Short mmCIF file of C-alpha atoms in Angstrom, two decimals:
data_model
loop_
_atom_site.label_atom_id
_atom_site.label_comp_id
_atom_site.label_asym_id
_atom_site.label_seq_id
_atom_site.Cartn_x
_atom_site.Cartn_y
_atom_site.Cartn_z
CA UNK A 236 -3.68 -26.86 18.10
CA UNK A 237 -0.25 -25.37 17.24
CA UNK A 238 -0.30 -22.26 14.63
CA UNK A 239 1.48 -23.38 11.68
CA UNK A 240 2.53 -21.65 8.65
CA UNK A 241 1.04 -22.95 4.90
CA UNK A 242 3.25 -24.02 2.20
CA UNK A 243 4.37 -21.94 -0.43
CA UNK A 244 1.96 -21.72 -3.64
CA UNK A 245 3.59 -23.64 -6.57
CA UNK A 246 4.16 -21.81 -10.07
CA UNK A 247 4.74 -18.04 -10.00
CA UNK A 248 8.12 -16.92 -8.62
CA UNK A 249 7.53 -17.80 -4.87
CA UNK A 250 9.70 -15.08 -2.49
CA UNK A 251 9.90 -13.62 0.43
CA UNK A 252 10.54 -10.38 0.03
CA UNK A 253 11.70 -7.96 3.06
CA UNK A 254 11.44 -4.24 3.21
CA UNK A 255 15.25 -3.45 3.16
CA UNK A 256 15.51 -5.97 0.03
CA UNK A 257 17.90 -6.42 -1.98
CA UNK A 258 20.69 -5.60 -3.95
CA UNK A 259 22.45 -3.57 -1.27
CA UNK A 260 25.47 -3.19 -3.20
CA UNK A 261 23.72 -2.39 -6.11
CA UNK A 262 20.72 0.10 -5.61
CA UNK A 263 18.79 2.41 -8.30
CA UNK A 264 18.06 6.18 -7.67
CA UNK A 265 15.03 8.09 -7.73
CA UNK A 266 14.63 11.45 -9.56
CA UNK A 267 14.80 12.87 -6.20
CA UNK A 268 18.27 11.30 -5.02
CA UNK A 269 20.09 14.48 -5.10
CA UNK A 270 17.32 16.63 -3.58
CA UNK A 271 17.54 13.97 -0.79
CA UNK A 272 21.40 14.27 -0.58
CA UNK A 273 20.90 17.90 -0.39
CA UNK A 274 18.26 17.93 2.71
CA UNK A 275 20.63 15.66 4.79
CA UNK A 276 19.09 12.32 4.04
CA UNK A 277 20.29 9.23 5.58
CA UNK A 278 20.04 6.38 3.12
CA UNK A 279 19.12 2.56 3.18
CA UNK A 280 18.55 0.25 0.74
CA UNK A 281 14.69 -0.15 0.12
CA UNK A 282 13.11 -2.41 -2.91
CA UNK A 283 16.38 -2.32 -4.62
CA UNK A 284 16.30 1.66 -4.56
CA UNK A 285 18.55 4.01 -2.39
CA UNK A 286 15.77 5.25 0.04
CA UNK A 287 16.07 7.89 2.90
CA UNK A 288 14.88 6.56 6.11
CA UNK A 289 14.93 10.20 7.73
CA UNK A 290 16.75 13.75 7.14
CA UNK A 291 18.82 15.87 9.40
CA UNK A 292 16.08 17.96 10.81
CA UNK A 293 14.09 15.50 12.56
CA UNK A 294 14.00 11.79 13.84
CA UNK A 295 12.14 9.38 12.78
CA UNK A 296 9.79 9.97 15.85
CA UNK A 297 9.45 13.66 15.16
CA UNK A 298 8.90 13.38 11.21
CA UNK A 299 6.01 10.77 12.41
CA UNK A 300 4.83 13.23 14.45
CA UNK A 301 4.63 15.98 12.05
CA UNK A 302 3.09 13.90 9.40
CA UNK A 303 0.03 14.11 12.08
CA UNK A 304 -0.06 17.09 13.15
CA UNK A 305 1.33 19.06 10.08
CA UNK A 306 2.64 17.77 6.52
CA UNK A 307 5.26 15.63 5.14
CA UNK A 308 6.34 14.77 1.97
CA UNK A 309 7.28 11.66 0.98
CA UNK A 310 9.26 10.15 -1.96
CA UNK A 311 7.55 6.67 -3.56
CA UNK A 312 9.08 6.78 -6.44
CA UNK A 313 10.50 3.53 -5.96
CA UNK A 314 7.06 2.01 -6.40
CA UNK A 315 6.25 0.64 -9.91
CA UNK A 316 3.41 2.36 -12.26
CA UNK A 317 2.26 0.82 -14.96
CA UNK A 318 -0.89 1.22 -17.23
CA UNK A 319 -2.67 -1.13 -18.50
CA UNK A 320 -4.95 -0.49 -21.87
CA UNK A 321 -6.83 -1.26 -24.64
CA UNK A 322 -9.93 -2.86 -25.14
CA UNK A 323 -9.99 -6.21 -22.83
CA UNK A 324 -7.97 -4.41 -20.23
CA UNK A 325 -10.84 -4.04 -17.80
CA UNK A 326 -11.69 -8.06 -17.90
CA UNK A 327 -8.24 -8.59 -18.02
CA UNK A 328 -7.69 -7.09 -14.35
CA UNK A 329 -10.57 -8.82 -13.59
CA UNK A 330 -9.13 -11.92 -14.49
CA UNK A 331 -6.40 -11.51 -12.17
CA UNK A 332 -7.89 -9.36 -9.20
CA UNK A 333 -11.04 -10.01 -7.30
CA UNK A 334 -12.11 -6.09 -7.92
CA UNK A 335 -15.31 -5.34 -10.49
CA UNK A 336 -12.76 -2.50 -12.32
CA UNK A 337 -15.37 -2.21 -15.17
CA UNK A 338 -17.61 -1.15 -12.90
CA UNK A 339 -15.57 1.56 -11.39
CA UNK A 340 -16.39 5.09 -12.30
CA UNK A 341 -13.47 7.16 -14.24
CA UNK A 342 -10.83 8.93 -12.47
CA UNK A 343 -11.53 6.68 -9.43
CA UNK A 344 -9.16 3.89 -7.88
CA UNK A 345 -9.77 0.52 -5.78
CA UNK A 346 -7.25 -1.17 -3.48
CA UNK A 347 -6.57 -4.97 -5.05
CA UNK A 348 -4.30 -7.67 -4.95
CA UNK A 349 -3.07 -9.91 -7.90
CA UNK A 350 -3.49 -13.44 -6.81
CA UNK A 351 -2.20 -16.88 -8.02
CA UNK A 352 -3.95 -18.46 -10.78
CA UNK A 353 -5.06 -21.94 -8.76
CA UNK A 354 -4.00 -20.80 -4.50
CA UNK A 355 -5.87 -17.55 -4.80
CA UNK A 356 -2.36 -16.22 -2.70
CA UNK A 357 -1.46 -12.45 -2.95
CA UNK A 358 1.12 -12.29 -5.37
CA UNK A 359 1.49 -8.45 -4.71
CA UNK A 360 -1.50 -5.81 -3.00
CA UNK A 361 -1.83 -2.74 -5.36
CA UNK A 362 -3.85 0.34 -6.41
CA UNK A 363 -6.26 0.61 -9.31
CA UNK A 364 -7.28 3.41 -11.12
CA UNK A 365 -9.51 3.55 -13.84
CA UNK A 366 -8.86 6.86 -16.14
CA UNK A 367 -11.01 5.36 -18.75
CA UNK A 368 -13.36 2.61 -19.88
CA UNK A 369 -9.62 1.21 -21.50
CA UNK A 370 -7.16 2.58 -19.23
CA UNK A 371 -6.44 2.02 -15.73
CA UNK A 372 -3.03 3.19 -14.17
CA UNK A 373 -1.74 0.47 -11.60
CA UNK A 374 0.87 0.99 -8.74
CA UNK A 375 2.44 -2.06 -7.43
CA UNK A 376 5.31 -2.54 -4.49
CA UNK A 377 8.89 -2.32 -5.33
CA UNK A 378 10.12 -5.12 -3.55
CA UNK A 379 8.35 -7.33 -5.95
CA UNK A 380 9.31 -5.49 -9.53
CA UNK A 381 10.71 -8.76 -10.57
CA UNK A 382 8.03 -11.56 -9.70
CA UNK A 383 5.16 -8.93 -10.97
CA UNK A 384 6.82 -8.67 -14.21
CA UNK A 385 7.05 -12.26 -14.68
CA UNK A 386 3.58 -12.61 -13.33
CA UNK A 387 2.23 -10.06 -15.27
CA UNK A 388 4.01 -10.94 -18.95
CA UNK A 389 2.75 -14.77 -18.13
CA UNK A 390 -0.86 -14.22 -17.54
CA UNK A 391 -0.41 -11.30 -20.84
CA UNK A 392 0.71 -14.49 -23.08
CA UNK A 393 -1.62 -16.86 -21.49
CA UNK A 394 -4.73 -13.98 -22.44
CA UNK A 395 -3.51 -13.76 -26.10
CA UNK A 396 -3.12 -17.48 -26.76
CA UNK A 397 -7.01 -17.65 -25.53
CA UNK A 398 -7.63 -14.91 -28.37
CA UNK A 399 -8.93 -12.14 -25.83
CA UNK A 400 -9.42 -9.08 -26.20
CA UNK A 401 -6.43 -6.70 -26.85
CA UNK A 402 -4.62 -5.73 -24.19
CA UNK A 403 -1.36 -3.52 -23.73
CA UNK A 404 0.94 -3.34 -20.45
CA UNK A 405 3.36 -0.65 -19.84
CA UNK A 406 5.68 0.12 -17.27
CA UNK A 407 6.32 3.49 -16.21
CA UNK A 408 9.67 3.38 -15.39
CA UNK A 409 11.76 6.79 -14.54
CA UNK A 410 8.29 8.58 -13.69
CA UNK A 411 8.38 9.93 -10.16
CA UNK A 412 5.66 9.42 -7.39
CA UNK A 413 5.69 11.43 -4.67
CA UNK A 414 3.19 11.83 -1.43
CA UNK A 415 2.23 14.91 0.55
CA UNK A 416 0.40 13.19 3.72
CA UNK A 417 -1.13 15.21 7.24
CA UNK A 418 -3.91 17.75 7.76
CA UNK A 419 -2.07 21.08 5.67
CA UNK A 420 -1.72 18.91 2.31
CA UNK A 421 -5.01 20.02 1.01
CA UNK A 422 -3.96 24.01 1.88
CA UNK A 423 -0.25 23.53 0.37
CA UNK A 424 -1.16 21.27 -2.85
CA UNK A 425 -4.18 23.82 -3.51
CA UNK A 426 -1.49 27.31 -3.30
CA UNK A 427 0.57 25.77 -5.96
CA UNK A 428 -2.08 25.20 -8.18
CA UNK A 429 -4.17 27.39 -11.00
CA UNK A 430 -7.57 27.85 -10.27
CA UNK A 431 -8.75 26.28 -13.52
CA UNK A 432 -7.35 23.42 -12.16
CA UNK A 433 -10.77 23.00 -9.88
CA UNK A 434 -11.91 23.20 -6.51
CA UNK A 435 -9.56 20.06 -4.77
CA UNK A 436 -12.47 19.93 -1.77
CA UNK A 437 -14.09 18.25 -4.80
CA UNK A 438 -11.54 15.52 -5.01
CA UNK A 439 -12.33 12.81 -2.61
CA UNK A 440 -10.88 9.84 -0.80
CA UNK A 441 -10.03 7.40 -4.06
CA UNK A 442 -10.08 9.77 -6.86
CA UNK A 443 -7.90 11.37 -9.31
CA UNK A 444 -7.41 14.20 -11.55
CA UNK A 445 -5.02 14.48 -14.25
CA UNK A 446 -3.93 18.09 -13.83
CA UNK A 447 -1.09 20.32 -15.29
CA UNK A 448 1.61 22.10 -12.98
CA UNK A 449 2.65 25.82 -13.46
CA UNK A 450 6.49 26.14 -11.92
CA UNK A 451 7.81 29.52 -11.11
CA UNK A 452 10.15 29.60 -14.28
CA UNK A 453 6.63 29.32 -16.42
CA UNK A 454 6.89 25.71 -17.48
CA UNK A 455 4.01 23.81 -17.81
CA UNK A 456 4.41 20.13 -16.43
CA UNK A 457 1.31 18.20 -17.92
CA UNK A 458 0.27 14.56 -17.37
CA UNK A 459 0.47 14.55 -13.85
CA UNK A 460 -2.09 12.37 -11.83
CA UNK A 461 -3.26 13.65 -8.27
CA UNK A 462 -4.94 11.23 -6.52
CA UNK A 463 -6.49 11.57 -3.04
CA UNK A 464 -5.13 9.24 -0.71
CA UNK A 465 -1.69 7.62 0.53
CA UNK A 466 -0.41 5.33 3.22
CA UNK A 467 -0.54 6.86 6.23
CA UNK A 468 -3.99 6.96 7.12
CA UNK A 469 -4.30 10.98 6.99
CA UNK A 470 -5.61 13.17 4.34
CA UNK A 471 -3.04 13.23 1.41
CA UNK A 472 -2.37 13.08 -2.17
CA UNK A 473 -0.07 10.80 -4.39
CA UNK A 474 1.37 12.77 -7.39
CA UNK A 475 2.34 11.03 -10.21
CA UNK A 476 4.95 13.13 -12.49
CA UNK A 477 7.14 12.59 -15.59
CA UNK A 478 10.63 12.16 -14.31
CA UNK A 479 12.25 15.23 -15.32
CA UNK A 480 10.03 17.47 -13.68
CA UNK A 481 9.59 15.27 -10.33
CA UNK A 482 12.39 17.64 -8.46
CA UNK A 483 11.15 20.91 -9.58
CA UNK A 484 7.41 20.13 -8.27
CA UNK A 485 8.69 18.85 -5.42
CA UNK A 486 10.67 21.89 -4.94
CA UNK A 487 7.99 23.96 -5.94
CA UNK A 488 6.07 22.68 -2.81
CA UNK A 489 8.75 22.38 0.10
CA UNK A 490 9.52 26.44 -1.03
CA UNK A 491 5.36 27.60 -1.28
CA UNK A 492 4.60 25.57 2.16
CA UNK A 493 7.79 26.70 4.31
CA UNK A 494 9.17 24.47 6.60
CA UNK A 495 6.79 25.42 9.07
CA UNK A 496 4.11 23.46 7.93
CA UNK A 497 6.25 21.15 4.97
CA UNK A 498 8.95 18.76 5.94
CA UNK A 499 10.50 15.80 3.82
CA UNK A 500 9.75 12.57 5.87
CA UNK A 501 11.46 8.99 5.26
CA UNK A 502 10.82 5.26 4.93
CA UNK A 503 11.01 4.97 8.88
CA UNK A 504 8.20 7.33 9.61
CA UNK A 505 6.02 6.00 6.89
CA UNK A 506 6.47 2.34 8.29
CA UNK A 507 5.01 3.31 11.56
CA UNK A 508 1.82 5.39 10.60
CA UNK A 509 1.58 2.58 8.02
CA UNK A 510 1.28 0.53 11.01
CA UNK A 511 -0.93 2.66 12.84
CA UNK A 512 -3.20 3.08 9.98
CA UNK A 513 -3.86 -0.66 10.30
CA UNK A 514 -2.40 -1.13 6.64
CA UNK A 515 -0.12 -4.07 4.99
CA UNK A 516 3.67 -4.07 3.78
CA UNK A 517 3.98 -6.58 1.16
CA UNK A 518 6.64 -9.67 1.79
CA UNK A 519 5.48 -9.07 6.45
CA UNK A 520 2.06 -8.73 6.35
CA UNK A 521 0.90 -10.71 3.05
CA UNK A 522 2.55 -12.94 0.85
CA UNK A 523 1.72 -15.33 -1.55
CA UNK A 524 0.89 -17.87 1.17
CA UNK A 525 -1.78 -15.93 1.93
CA UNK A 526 -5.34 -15.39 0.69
CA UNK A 527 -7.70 -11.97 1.11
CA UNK A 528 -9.73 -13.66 3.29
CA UNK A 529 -6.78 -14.52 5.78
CA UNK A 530 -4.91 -11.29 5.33
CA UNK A 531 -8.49 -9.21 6.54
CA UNK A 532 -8.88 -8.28 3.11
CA UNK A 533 -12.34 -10.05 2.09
CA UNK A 534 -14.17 -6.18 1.67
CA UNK A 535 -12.21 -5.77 -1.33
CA UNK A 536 -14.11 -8.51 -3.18
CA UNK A 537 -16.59 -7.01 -4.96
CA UNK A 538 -20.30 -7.87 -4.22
CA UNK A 539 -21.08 -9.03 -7.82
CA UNK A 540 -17.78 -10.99 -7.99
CA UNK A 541 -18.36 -13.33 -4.88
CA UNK A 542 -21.66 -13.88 -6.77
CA UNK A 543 -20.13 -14.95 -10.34
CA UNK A 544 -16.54 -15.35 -9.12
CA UNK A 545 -14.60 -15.94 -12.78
CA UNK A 546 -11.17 -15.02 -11.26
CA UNK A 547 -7.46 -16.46 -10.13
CA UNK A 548 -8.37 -18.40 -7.13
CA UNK A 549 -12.14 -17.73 -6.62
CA UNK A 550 -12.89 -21.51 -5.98
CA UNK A 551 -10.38 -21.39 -2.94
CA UNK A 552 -11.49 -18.02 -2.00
CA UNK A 553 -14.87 -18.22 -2.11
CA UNK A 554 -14.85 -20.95 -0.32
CA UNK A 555 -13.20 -19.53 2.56
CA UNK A 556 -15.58 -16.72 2.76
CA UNK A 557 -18.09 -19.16 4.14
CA UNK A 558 -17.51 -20.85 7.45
CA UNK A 559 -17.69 -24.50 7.69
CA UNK A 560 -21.30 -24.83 9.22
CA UNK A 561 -22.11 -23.06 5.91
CA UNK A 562 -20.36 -25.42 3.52
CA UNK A 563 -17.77 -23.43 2.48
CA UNK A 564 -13.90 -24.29 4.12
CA UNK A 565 -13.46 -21.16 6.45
CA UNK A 566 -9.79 -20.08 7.12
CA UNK A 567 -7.36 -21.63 9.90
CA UNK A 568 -5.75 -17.71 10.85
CA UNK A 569 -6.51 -14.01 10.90
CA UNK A 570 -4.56 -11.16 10.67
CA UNK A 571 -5.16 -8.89 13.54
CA UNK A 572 -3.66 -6.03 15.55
CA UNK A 573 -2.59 -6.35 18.64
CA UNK A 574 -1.76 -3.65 21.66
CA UNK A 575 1.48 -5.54 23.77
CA UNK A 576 2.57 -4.59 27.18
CA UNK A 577 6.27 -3.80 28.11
CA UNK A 578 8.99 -4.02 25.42
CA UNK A 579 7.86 -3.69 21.59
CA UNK A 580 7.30 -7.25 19.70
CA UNK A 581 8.89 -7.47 16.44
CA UNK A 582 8.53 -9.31 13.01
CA UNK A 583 8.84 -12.98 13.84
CA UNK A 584 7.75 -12.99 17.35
CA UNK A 585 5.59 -15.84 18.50
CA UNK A 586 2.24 -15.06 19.42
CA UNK A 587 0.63 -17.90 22.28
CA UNK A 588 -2.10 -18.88 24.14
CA UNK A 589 -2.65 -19.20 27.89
CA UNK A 590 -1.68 -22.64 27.93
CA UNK A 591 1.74 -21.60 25.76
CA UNK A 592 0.84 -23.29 22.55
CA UNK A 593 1.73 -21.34 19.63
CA UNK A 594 -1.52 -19.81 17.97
CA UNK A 595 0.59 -17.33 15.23
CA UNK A 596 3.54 -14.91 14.49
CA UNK A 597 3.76 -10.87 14.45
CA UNK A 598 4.43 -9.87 11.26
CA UNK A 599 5.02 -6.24 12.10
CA UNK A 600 5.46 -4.42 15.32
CA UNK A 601 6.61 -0.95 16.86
CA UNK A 602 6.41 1.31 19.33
CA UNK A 603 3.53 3.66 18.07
CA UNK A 604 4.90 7.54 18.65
CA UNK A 605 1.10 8.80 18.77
CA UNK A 606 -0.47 6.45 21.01
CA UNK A 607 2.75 5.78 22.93
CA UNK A 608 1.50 2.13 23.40
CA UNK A 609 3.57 -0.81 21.33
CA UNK A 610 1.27 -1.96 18.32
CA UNK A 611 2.27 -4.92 16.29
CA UNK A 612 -0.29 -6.33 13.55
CA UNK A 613 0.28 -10.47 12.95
CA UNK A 614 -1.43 -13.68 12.25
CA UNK A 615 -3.33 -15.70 14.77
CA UNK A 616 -5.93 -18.89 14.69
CA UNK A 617 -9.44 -18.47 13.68
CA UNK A 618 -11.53 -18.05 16.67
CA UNK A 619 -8.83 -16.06 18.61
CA UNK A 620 -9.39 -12.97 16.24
CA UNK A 621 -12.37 -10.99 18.14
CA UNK A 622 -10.98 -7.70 19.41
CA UNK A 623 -10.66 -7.97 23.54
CA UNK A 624 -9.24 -11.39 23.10
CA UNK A 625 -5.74 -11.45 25.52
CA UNK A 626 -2.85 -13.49 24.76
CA UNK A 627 0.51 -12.93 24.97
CA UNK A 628 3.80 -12.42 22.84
CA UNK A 629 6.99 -14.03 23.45
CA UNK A 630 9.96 -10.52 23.27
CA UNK A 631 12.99 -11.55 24.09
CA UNK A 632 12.81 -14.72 25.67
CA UNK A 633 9.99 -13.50 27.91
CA UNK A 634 5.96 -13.70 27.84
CA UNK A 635 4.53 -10.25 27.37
CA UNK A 636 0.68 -9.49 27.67
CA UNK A 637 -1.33 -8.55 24.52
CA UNK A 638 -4.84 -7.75 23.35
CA UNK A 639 -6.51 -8.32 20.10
CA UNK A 640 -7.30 -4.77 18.78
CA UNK A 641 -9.25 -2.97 15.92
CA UNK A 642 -6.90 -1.57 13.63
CA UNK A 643 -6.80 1.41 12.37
CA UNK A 644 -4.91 1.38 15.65
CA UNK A 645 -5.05 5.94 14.83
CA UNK A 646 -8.44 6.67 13.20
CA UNK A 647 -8.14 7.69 9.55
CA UNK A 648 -8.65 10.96 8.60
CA UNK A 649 -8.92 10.33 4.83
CA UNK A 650 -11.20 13.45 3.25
CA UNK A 651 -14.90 12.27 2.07
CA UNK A 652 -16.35 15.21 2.38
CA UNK A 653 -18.08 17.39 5.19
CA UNK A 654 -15.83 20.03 7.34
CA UNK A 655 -13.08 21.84 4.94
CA UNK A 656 -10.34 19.82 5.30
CA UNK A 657 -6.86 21.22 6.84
#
């Protein structure tokens, strides 16, 4: 049986959106555009935002390189934050995610997706964090500003005709985001910061502080949310920071680290430990064609939620978390990693079988700078999906061998406790 691709979900603002999106000619700035300009950054257009894809001190290889072995920092400011409060904000979420967010402790975050109403597609994978019982702060992907507004301010109208609950949405535009990623980031976050602030080997993997920032001229930057994590699959933080003060923190922590253990990295090194963290880039890897259960994501369905389901799409994916024999409808492909032989396979590439039939598509691919193997993640047909399976990728015209592989494809190295880390 040939792979084929699903149709699109009907309703909500179906696109495909690509990583260099999108209004080239016309591109915002982040707060850190002219720190950027002034470090030798080499721009591209990225979720409608001028982004650098690497600086003048290093390649994109290199900056990949010292993300693992050292630190980089990364701007993400392009990235949309939002809260989302008041006092049916919690079963709102849960209305529209698959995550039990009431249930989450405070100051502690869950990866999610928001998914179609009826498909139970991923309209857009984000990050959850609760700060309390009726506020949770919400980062969602760039690319798809426009379709998650409209999503968002439909299901908002759709709660309030139902008389639910009150709930308010805001987004956060202008704030910055930055991440400091790699094994020194616990060392060069915890110099810059007062002691009262707390112990950060204390912080783990998925939680957050709100915490206040001393600069060197004495001002006090408050409301800034540290939270333990990133996208890279090493130790890290995401800082959230009011707009204004977004350069001077940064600043702040490129001059207290040195460049001997600090760099600023771009959007080309984060795609590839992305990739060889095993994680997703909205608009390749998922879409709104796609369900959790078929993008590899089923562990983010809470345990009480596959029991009482109750949200967008639970009837479809429910279902699909049973296999057939069980009477529920299984899934027809898998997203997997694969390890290919001889030249890299790229988005779009055609994954087959040993007869030649087509059995799914790479979605993203690359060479991977720390394994120095070429890693591509994709979808294939149920049943081909067990790690060790070999098949083979058509690059450039010509069959190239490939095996079904775990991802992470790198082992994470997120901190949960146990040796220092750094």
């Amino acid at each position: 049986m040939a792979y084929a691709a699903r149709p699109r979900a009907s309703g909500y603002q179906s696109v495909r959106y690509s990583s260099d999106i999108a209004n080239a000619t016309d591109t915002a700035k982040t707060p850190l555009f002219q720190l950027h300009e002034a470090y030798g950054a080499k721009f591209v257009p990225f979720g409608g935002f001028s982004m650098p894809v690497q600086y003048s001190d290093l390649s994109v290889g290199d900056s990949h390189n010292w993300t693992r072995e050292k630190a980089s920092l990364f701007d993400v400011s392009h990235m949309v934050q939002h809260y989302i409060s008041g006092p049916g904000a919690a079963a709102f979420l849960e209305r529209i995610t698959p995550s039990s967010v009431s249930v989450l402790q405070n100051h502690h975050s869950t990866l999610s997706c928001l998914l179609h109403p009826t498909s139970g597609g991923i309209v857009d994978d984000t990050i959850i964090t609760k700060l309390t019982p009726e506020k949770f702060y919400i980062v969602t992907n760039a690319a798809c500003r426009q379709k998650d507004s409209h999503y968002l301010g439909q299901e908002l109208k759709n709660w309030r005709e139902q008389k639910q609950p009150e709930v308010q949405w805001e987004t956060l535009d202008g704030r910055g985001l930055i991440a400091l990623q790699g094994p020194l980031a616990h060392e060069i976050l915890s110099a810059v910061l007062p002691s009262k602030s707390g112990d950060l080997k204390t912080l783990y993997f998925g939680q957050c502080k709100q915490l206040t920032f001393h600069l060197p001229s004495g001002q006090a930057v408050g409301d800034v949310i540290v939270s333990r994590g990133g996208y890279t699959g090493e130790d890290g933080f995401e800082i959230s920071i009011p707009g204004p003060e977004t350069a001077s923190i940064t600043e702040m922590l490129l001059e207290s680290a040195g460049p001997e253990k600090l760099r600023l990295a771009g959007i080309g090194a984060r795609d590839s430990l992305r990739l060889e963290a095993g994680m997703c880039l909205y608009g390749h890897d998922l879409d709104d064609t796609t369900t959790p259960v078929e993008g590899a994501l089923s562990w983010i369905i809470s345990k009480d939620r596959r029991e009482k389901g109750g949200f967008h799409g639970s009837d479809v994916i429910l279902g699909q978390l049973k296999p057939k024999k069980d009477g529920g409808s299984g899934v027809s492909r898998r997203r997997i990693g694969m390890v290919v032989e001889g030249a890299p396979a790229r988005e779009g590439a055609e994954i087959v079988d040993e007869n030649g039939d087509v059995v799914g598509k790479v979605t993203s691919g690359c060479p991977s700078p720390t394994l120095k193997k070429n890693i591509a993640m994709g979808y294939i047909r149920n049943g081909l999906h067990k790690s060790g399976t070999e098949v083979h990728v058509i690059v450039r015209g010509r069959k190239r061998k490939a095996v079904i592989t775990k991802m992470p494809f790198v082992p994470s190295r997120y901190w949960k406790g146990g040796a220092t880390p750094g």
